[in-house]
Coordinates of N, CA and C in Angstrom, one line a residue:
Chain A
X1 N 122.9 109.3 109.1 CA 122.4 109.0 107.8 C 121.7 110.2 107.3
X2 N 121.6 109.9 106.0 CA 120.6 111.4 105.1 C 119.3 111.4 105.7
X3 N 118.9 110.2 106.1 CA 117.3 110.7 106.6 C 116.9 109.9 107.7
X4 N 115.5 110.1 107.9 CA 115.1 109.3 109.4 C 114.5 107.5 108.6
X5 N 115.5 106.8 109.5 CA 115.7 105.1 108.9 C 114.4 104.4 109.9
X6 N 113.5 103.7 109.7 CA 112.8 103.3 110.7 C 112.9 101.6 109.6
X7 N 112.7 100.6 110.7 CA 113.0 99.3 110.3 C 112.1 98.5 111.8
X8 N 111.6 96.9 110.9 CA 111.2 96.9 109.8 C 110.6 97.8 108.8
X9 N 110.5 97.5 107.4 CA 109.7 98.0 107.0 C 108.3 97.7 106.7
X10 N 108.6 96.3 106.9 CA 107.2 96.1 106.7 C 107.3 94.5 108.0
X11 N 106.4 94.4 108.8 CA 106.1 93.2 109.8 C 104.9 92.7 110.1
X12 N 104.6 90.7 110.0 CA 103.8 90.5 109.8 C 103.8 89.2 111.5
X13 N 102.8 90.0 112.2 CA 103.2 88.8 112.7 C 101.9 88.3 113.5
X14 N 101.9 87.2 114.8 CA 100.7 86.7 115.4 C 100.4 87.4 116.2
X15 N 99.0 87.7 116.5 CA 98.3 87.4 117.0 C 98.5 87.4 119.0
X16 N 98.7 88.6 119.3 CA 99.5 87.8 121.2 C 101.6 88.2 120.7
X17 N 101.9 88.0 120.0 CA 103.0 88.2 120.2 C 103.7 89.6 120.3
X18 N 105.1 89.8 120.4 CA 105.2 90.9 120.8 C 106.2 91.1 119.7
X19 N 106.1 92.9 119.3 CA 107.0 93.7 118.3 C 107.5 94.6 119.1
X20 N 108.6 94.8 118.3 CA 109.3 95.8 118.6 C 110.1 96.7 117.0
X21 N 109.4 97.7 117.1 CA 109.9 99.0 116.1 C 111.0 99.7 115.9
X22 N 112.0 100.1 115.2 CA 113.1 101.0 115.3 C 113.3 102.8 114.7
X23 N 113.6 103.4 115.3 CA 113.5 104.3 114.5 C 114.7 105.0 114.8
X24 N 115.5 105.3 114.1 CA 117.2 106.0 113.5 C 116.8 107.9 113.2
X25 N 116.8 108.5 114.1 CA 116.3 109.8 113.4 C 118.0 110.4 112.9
X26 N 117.4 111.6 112.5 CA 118.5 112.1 112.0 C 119.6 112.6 113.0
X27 N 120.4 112.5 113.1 CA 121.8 113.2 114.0 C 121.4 114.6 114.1
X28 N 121.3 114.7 115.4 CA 121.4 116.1 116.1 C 120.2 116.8 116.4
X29 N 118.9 115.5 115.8 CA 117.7 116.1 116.0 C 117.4 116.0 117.5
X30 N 117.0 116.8 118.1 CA 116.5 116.2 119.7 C 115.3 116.0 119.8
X31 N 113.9 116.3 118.7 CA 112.7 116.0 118.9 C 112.6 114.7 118.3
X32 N 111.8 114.2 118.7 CA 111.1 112.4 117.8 C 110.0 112.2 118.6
X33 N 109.4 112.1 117.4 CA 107.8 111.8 117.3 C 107.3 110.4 117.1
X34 N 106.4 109.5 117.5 CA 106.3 108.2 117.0 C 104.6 108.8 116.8
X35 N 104.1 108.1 115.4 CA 102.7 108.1 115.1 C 102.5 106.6 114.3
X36 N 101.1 106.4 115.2 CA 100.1 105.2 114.2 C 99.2 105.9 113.1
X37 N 99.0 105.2 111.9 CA 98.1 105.6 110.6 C 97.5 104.4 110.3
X38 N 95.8 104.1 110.9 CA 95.9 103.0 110.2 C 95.0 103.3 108.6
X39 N 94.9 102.3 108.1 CA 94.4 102.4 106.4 C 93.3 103.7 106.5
X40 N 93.6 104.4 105.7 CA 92.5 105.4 105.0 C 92.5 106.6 106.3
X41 N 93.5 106.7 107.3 CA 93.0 107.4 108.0 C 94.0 108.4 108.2
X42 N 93.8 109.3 109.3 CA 94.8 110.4 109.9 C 95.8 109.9 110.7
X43 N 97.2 110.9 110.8 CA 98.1 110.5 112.2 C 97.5 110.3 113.3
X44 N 97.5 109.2 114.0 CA 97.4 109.3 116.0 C 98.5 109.6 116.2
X45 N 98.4 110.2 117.2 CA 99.5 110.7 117.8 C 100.2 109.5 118.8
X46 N 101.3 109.2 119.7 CA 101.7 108.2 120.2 C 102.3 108.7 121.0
X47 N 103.5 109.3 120.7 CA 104.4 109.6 122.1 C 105.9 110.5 121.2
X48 N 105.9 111.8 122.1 CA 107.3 112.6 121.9 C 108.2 112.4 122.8
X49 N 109.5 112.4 122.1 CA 110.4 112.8 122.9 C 111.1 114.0 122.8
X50 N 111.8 114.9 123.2 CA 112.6 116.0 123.0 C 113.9 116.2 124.0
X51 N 114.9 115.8 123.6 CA 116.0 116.2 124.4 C 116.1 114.9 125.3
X52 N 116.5 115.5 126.6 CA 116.2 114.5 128.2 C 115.4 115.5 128.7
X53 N 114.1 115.8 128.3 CA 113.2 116.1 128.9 C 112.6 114.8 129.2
X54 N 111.3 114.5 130.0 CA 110.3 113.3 130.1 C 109.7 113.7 129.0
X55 N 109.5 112.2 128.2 CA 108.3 112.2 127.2 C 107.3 112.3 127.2
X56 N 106.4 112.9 126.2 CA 104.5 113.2 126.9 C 104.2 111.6 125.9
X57 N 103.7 110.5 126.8 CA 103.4 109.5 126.7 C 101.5 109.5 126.3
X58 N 101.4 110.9 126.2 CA 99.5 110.8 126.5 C 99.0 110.0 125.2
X59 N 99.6 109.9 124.1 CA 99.0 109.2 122.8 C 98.9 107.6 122.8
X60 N 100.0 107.0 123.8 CA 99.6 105.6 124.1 C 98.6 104.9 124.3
X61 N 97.7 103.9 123.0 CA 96.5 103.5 123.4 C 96.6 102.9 124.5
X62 N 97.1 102.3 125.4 CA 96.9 101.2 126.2 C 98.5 100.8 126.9
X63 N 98.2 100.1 127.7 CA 99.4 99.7 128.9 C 100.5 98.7 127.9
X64 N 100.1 98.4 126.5 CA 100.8 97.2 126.0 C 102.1 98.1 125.1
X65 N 101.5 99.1 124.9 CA 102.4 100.1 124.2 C 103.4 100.5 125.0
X66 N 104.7 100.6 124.3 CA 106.0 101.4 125.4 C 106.7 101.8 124.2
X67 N 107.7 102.9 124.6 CA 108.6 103.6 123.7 C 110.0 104.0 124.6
X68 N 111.0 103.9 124.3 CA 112.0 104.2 124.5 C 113.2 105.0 123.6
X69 N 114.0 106.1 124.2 CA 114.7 106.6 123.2 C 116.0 106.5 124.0
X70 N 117.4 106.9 123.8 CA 118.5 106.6 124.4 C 119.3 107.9 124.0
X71 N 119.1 109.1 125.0 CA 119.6 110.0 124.4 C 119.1 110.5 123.4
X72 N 119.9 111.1 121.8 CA 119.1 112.1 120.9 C 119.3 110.7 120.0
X73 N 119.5 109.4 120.2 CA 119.5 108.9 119.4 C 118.5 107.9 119.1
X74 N 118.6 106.5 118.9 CA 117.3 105.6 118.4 C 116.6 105.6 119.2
X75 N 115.3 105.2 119.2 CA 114.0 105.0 119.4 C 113.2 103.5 119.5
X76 N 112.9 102.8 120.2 CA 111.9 101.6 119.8 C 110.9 102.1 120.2
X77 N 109.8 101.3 119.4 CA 108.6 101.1 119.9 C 107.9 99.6 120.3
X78 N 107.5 99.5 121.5 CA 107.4 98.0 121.6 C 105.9 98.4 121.7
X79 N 105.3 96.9 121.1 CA 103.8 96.4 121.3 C 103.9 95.0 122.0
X80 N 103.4 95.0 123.1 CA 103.3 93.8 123.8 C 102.2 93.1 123.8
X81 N 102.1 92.1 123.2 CA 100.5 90.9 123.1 C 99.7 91.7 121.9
X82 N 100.4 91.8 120.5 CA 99.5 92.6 119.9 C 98.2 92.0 119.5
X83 N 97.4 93.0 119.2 CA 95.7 92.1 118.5 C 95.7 93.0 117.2
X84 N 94.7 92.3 116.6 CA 94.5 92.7 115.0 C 94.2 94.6 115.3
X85 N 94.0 95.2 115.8 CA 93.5 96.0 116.0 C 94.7 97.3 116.2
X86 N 96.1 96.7 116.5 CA 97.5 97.0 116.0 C 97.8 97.2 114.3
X87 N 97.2 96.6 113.9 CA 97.8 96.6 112.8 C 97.4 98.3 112.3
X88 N 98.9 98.4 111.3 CA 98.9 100.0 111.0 C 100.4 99.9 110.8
X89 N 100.6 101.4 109.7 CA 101.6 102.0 109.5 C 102.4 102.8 110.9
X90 N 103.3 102.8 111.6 CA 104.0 103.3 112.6 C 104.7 104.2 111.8
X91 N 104.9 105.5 112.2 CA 105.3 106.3 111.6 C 106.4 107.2 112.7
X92 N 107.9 107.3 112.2 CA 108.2 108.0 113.1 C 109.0 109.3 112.0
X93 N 109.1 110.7 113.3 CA 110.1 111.4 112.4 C 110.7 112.2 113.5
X94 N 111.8 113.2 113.1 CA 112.5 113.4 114.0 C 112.4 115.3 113.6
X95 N 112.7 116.1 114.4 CA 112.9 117.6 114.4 C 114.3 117.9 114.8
X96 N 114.8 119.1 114.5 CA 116.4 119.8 115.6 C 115.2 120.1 116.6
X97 N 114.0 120.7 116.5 CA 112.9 120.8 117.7 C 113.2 122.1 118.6
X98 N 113.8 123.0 118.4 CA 114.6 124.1 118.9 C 113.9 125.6 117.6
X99 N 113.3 126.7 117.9 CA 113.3 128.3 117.8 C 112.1 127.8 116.3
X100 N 112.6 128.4 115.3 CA 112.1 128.3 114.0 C 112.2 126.1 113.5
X101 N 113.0 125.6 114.3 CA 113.7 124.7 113.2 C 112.7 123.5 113.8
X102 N 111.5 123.3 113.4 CA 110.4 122.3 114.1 C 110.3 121.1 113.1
X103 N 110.2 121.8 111.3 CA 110.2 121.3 110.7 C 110.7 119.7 110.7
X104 N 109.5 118.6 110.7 CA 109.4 117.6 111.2 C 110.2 116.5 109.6
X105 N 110.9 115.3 109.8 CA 111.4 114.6 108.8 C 110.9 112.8 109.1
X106 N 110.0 112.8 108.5 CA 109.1 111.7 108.3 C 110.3 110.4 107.9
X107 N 110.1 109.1 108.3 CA 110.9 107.7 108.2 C 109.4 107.2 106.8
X108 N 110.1 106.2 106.5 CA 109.1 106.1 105.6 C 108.0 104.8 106.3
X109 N 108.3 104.9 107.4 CA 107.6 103.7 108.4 C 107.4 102.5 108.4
X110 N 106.9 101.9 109.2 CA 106.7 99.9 109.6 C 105.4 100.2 109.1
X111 N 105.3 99.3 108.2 CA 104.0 98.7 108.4 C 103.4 97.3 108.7
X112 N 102.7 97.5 109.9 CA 102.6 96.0 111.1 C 101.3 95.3 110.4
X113 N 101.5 93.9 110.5 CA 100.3 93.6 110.3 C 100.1 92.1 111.2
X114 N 99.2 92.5 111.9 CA 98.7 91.3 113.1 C 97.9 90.3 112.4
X115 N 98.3 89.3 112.9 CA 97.2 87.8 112.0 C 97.2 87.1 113.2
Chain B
X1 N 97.2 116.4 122.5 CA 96.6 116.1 121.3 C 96.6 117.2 119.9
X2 N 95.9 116.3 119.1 CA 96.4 117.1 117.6 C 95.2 118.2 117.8
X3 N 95.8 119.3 117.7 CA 95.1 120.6 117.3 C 94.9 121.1 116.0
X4 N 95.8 120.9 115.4 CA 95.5 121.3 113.5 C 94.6 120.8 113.2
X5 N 93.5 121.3 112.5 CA 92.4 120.7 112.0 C 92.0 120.7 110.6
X6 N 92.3 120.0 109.1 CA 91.7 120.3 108.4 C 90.5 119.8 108.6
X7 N 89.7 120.7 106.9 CA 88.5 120.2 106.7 C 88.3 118.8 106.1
X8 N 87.8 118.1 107.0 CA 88.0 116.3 106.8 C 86.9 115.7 105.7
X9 N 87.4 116.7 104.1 CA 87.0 116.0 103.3 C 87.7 116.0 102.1
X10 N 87.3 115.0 101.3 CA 88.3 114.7 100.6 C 88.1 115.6 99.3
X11 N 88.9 116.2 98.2 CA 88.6 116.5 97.5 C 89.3 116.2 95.8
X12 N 88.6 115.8 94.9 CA 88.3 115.5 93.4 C 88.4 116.2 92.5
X13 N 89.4 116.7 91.6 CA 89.1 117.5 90.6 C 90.1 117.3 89.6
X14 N 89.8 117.9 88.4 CA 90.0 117.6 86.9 C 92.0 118.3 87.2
X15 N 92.4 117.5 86.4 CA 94.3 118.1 86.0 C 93.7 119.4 85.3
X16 N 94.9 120.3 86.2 CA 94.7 121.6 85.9 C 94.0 122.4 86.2
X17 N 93.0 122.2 87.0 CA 92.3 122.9 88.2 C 93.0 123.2 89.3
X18 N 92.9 124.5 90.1 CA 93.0 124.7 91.2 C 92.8 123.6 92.6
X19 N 93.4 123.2 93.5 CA 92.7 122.6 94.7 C 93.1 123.4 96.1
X20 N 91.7 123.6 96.7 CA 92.3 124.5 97.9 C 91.8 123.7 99.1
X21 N 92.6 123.7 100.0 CA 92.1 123.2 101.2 C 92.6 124.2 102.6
X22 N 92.0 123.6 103.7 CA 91.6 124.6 105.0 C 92.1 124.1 106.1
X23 N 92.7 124.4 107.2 CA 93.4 124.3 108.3 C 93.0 125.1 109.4
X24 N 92.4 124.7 110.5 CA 92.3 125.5 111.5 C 92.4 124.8 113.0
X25 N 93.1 126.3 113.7 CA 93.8 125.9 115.1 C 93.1 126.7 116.5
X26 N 93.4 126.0 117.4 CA 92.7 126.8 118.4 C 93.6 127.7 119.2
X27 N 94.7 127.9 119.4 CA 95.4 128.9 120.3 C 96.8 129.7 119.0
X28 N 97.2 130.5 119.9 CA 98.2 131.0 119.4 C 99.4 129.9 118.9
X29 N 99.6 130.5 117.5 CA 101.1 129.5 117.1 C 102.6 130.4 116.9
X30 N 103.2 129.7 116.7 CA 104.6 130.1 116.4 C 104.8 130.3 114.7
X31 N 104.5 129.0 114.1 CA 104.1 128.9 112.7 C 103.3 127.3 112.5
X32 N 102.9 127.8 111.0 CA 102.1 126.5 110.8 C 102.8 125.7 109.8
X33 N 102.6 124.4 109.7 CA 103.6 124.1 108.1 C 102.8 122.9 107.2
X34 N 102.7 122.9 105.9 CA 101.7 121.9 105.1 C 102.8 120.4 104.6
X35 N 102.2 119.8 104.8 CA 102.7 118.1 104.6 C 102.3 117.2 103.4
X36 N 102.8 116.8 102.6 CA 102.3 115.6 102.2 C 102.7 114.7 102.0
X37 N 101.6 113.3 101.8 CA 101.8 112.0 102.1 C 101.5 111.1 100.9
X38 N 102.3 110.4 100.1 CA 101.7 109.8 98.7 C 102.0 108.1 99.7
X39 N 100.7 107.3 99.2 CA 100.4 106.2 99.2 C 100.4 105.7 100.9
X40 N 100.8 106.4 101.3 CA 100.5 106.0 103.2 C 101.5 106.0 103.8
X41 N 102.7 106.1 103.2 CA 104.1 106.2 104.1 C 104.7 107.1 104.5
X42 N 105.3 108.4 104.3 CA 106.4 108.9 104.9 C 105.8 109.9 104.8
X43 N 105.4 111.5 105.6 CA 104.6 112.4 104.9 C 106.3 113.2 104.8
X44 N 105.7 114.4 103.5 CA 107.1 115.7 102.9 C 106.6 116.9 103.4
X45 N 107.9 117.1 104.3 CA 107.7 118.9 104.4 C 107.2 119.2 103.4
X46 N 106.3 120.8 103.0 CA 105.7 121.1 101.8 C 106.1 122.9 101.8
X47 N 106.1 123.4 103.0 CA 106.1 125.1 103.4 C 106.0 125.4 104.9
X48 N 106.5 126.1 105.0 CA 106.2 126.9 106.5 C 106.2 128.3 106.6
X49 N 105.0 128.7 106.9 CA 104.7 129.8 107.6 C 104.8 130.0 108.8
X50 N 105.1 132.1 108.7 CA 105.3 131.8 110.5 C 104.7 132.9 111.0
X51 N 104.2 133.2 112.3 CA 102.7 133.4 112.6 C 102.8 135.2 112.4
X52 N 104.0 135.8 111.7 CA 104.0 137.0 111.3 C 104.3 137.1 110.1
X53 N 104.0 135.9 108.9 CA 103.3 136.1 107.5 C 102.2 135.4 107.2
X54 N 101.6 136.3 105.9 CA 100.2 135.9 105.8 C 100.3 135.6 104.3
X55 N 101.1 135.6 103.9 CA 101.3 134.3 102.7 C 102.4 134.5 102.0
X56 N 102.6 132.8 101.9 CA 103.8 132.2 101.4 C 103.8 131.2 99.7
X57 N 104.2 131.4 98.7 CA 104.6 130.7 97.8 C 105.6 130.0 98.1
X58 N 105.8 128.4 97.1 CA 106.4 127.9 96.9 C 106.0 126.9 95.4
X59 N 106.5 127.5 94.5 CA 106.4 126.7 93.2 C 105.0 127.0 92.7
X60 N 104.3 125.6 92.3 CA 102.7 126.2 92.4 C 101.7 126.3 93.9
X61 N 102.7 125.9 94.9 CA 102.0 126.0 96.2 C 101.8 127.5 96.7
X62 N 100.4 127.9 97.4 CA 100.7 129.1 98.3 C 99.5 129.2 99.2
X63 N 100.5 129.4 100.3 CA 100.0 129.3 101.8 C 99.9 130.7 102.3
X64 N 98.0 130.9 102.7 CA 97.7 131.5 103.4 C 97.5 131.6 104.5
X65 N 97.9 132.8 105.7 CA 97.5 132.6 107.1 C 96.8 133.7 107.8
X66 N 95.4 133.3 108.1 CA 94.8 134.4 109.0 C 94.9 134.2 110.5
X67 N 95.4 134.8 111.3 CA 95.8 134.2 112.8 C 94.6 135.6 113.4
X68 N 93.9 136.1 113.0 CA 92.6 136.8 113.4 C 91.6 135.2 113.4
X69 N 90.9 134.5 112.7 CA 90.6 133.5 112.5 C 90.9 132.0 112.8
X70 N 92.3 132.2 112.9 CA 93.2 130.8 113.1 C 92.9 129.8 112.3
X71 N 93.3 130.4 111.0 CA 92.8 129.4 109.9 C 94.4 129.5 108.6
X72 N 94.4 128.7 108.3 CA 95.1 128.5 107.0 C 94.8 127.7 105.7
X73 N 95.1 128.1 104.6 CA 94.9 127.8 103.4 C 95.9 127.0 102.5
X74 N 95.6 125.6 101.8 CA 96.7 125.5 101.1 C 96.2 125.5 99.4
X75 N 96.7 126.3 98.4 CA 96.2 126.5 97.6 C 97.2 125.8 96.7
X76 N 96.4 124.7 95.6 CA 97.9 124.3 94.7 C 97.0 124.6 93.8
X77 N 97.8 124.9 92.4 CA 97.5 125.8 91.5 C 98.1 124.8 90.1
X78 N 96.7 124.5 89.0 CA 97.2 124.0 87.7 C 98.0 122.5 88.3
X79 N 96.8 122.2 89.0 CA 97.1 120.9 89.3 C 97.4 119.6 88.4
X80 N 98.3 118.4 88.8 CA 99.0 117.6 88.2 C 98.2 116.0 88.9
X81 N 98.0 115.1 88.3 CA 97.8 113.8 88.2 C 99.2 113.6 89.9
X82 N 100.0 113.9 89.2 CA 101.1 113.5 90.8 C 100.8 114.4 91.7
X83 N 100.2 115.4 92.1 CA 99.2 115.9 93.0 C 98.5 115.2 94.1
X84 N 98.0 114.2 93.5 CA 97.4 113.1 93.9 C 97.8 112.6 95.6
X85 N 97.5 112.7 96.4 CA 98.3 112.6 97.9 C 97.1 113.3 99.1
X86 N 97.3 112.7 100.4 CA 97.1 113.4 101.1 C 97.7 114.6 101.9
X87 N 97.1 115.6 102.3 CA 97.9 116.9 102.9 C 97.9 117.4 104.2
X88 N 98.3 117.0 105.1 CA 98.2 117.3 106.3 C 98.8 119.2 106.9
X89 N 97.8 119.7 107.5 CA 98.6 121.0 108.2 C 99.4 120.4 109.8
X90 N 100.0 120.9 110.1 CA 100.8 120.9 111.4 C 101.1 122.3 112.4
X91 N 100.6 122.2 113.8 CA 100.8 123.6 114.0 C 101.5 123.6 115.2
X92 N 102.9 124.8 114.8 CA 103.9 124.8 116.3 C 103.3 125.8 117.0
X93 N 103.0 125.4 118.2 CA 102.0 126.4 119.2 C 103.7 127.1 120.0
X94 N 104.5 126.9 120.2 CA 106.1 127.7 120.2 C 106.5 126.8 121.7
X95 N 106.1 125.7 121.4 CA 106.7 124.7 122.4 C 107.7 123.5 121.6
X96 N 108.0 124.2 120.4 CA 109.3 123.8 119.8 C 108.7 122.0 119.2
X97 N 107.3 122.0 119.5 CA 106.5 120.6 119.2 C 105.5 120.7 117.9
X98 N 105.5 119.7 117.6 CA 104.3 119.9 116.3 C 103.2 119.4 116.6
X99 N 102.0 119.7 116.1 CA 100.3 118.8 116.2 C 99.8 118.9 114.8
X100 N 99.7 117.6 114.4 CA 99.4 117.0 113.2 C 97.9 117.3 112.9
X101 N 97.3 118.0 112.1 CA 95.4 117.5 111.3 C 95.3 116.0 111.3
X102 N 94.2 115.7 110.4 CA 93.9 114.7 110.0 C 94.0 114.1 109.1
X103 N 94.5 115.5 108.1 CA 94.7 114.8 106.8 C 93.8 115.2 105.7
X104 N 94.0 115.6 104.5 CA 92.9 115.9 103.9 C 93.4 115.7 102.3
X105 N 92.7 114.2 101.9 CA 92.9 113.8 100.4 C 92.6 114.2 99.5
X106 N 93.3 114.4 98.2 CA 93.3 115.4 97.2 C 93.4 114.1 96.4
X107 N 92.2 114.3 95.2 CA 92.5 113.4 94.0 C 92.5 114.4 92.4
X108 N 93.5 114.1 91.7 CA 93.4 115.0 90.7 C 93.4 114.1 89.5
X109 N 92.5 114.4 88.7 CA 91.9 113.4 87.6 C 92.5 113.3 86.5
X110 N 93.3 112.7 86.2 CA 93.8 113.1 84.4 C 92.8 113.7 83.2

């Protein structure tokens, strides 16, 4: 695709249940980034992938968060038993992640909202 | 964790004024590059610098870099109502990864 696709775009759901995020980065990129933003605030950071290296998982709040990628291609993000405190824009983008070419391409994100 | 650091305040000013804002990093980078973000979703590449220039234009944007100081500047110039956005710095320390600021909101006033 022309750009990085993340789906839903927008999800509303209870309280304890579980989500799961998608993100489509761009073909050929090997880096992907996943970030939480919630209202009014800055990127957290969440979790990289780059290549079939191991991902640095250090931005996961908690044991309920998981991420998976499959190769250079899609990405989920699962939240397991979410609480209001999930709720936030999920933000993912993807890099080629290689010399000069870092330059990051933002999805236009999920925005979660726990009830 | 995120290393780019703007100055985490927001800034106000009249259309047509200058807006400058500030970035600073703690180790050596490879380059730095400025972001923005309208209404909370997707942030836009904006410029990149790289850590052997010390400034860059792009349109009315222009990016200064002191890597004596480890600081960078985003200067937009004859500012516009669509200006209006948050601006994040990002800095590649040359591990081919980015680290995101916090963000620094720009309001430009008609």
């Amino acid at each position: 695709g022309a750009g990085v696709s993340q789906s839903p775009s927008n999800k509303v759901t209870e309280k304890g249940k579980d989500v799961e995020l998608r993100c489509d980065p761009i073909s050929g990129h090997t880096a992907l980034y996943w970030y939480r933003q919630r209202l009014g605030q800055g990127l957290e950071f969440l979790i990289y992938f780059q290549g079939n290296s191991a991902p640095d998982k250090s931005g996961l709040p908690s044991d309920r968060f998981s991420a998976e990628r499959t190769g250079e291609s899609v990405s989920t993000l699962t939240i397991q038993r979410t609480q209001q405190e999930d709720s936030a824009v999920y933000l993912c983008a993807s890099s080629l992640g290689w010399g000069d070419r870092t330059e990051a391409f933002f999805g236009q994100g999920t925005r979660l909202t726990v009830v | 964790s995120q290393q780019g650091e703007e100055d985490p305040q927001a800034l106000s000013i009249q259309e047509g004024e200058n807006a400058t804002m500030n970035c600073s990093y703690k180790t050596s980078i490879n380059n730095l590059q400025w972001y923005r973000q309208n209404s909370g979703r997707g942030l836009v590449h904006l410029i990149l610098i790289r850590s052997n220039e010390r400034e860059k234009h792009s349109g009315r944007l222009r990016v200064t870099l002191d890597t004596s100081k480890k600081s960078s500047s985003l200067l937009i110039t004859a500012s516009r109502a669509a200006d209006t956005a948050s601006y994040f710095c990002a800095t590649d320390y040359g591990n081919n990864r980015l680290a995101f600021g916090k963000g620094n909101q720009v309001v430009v006033i008609p």
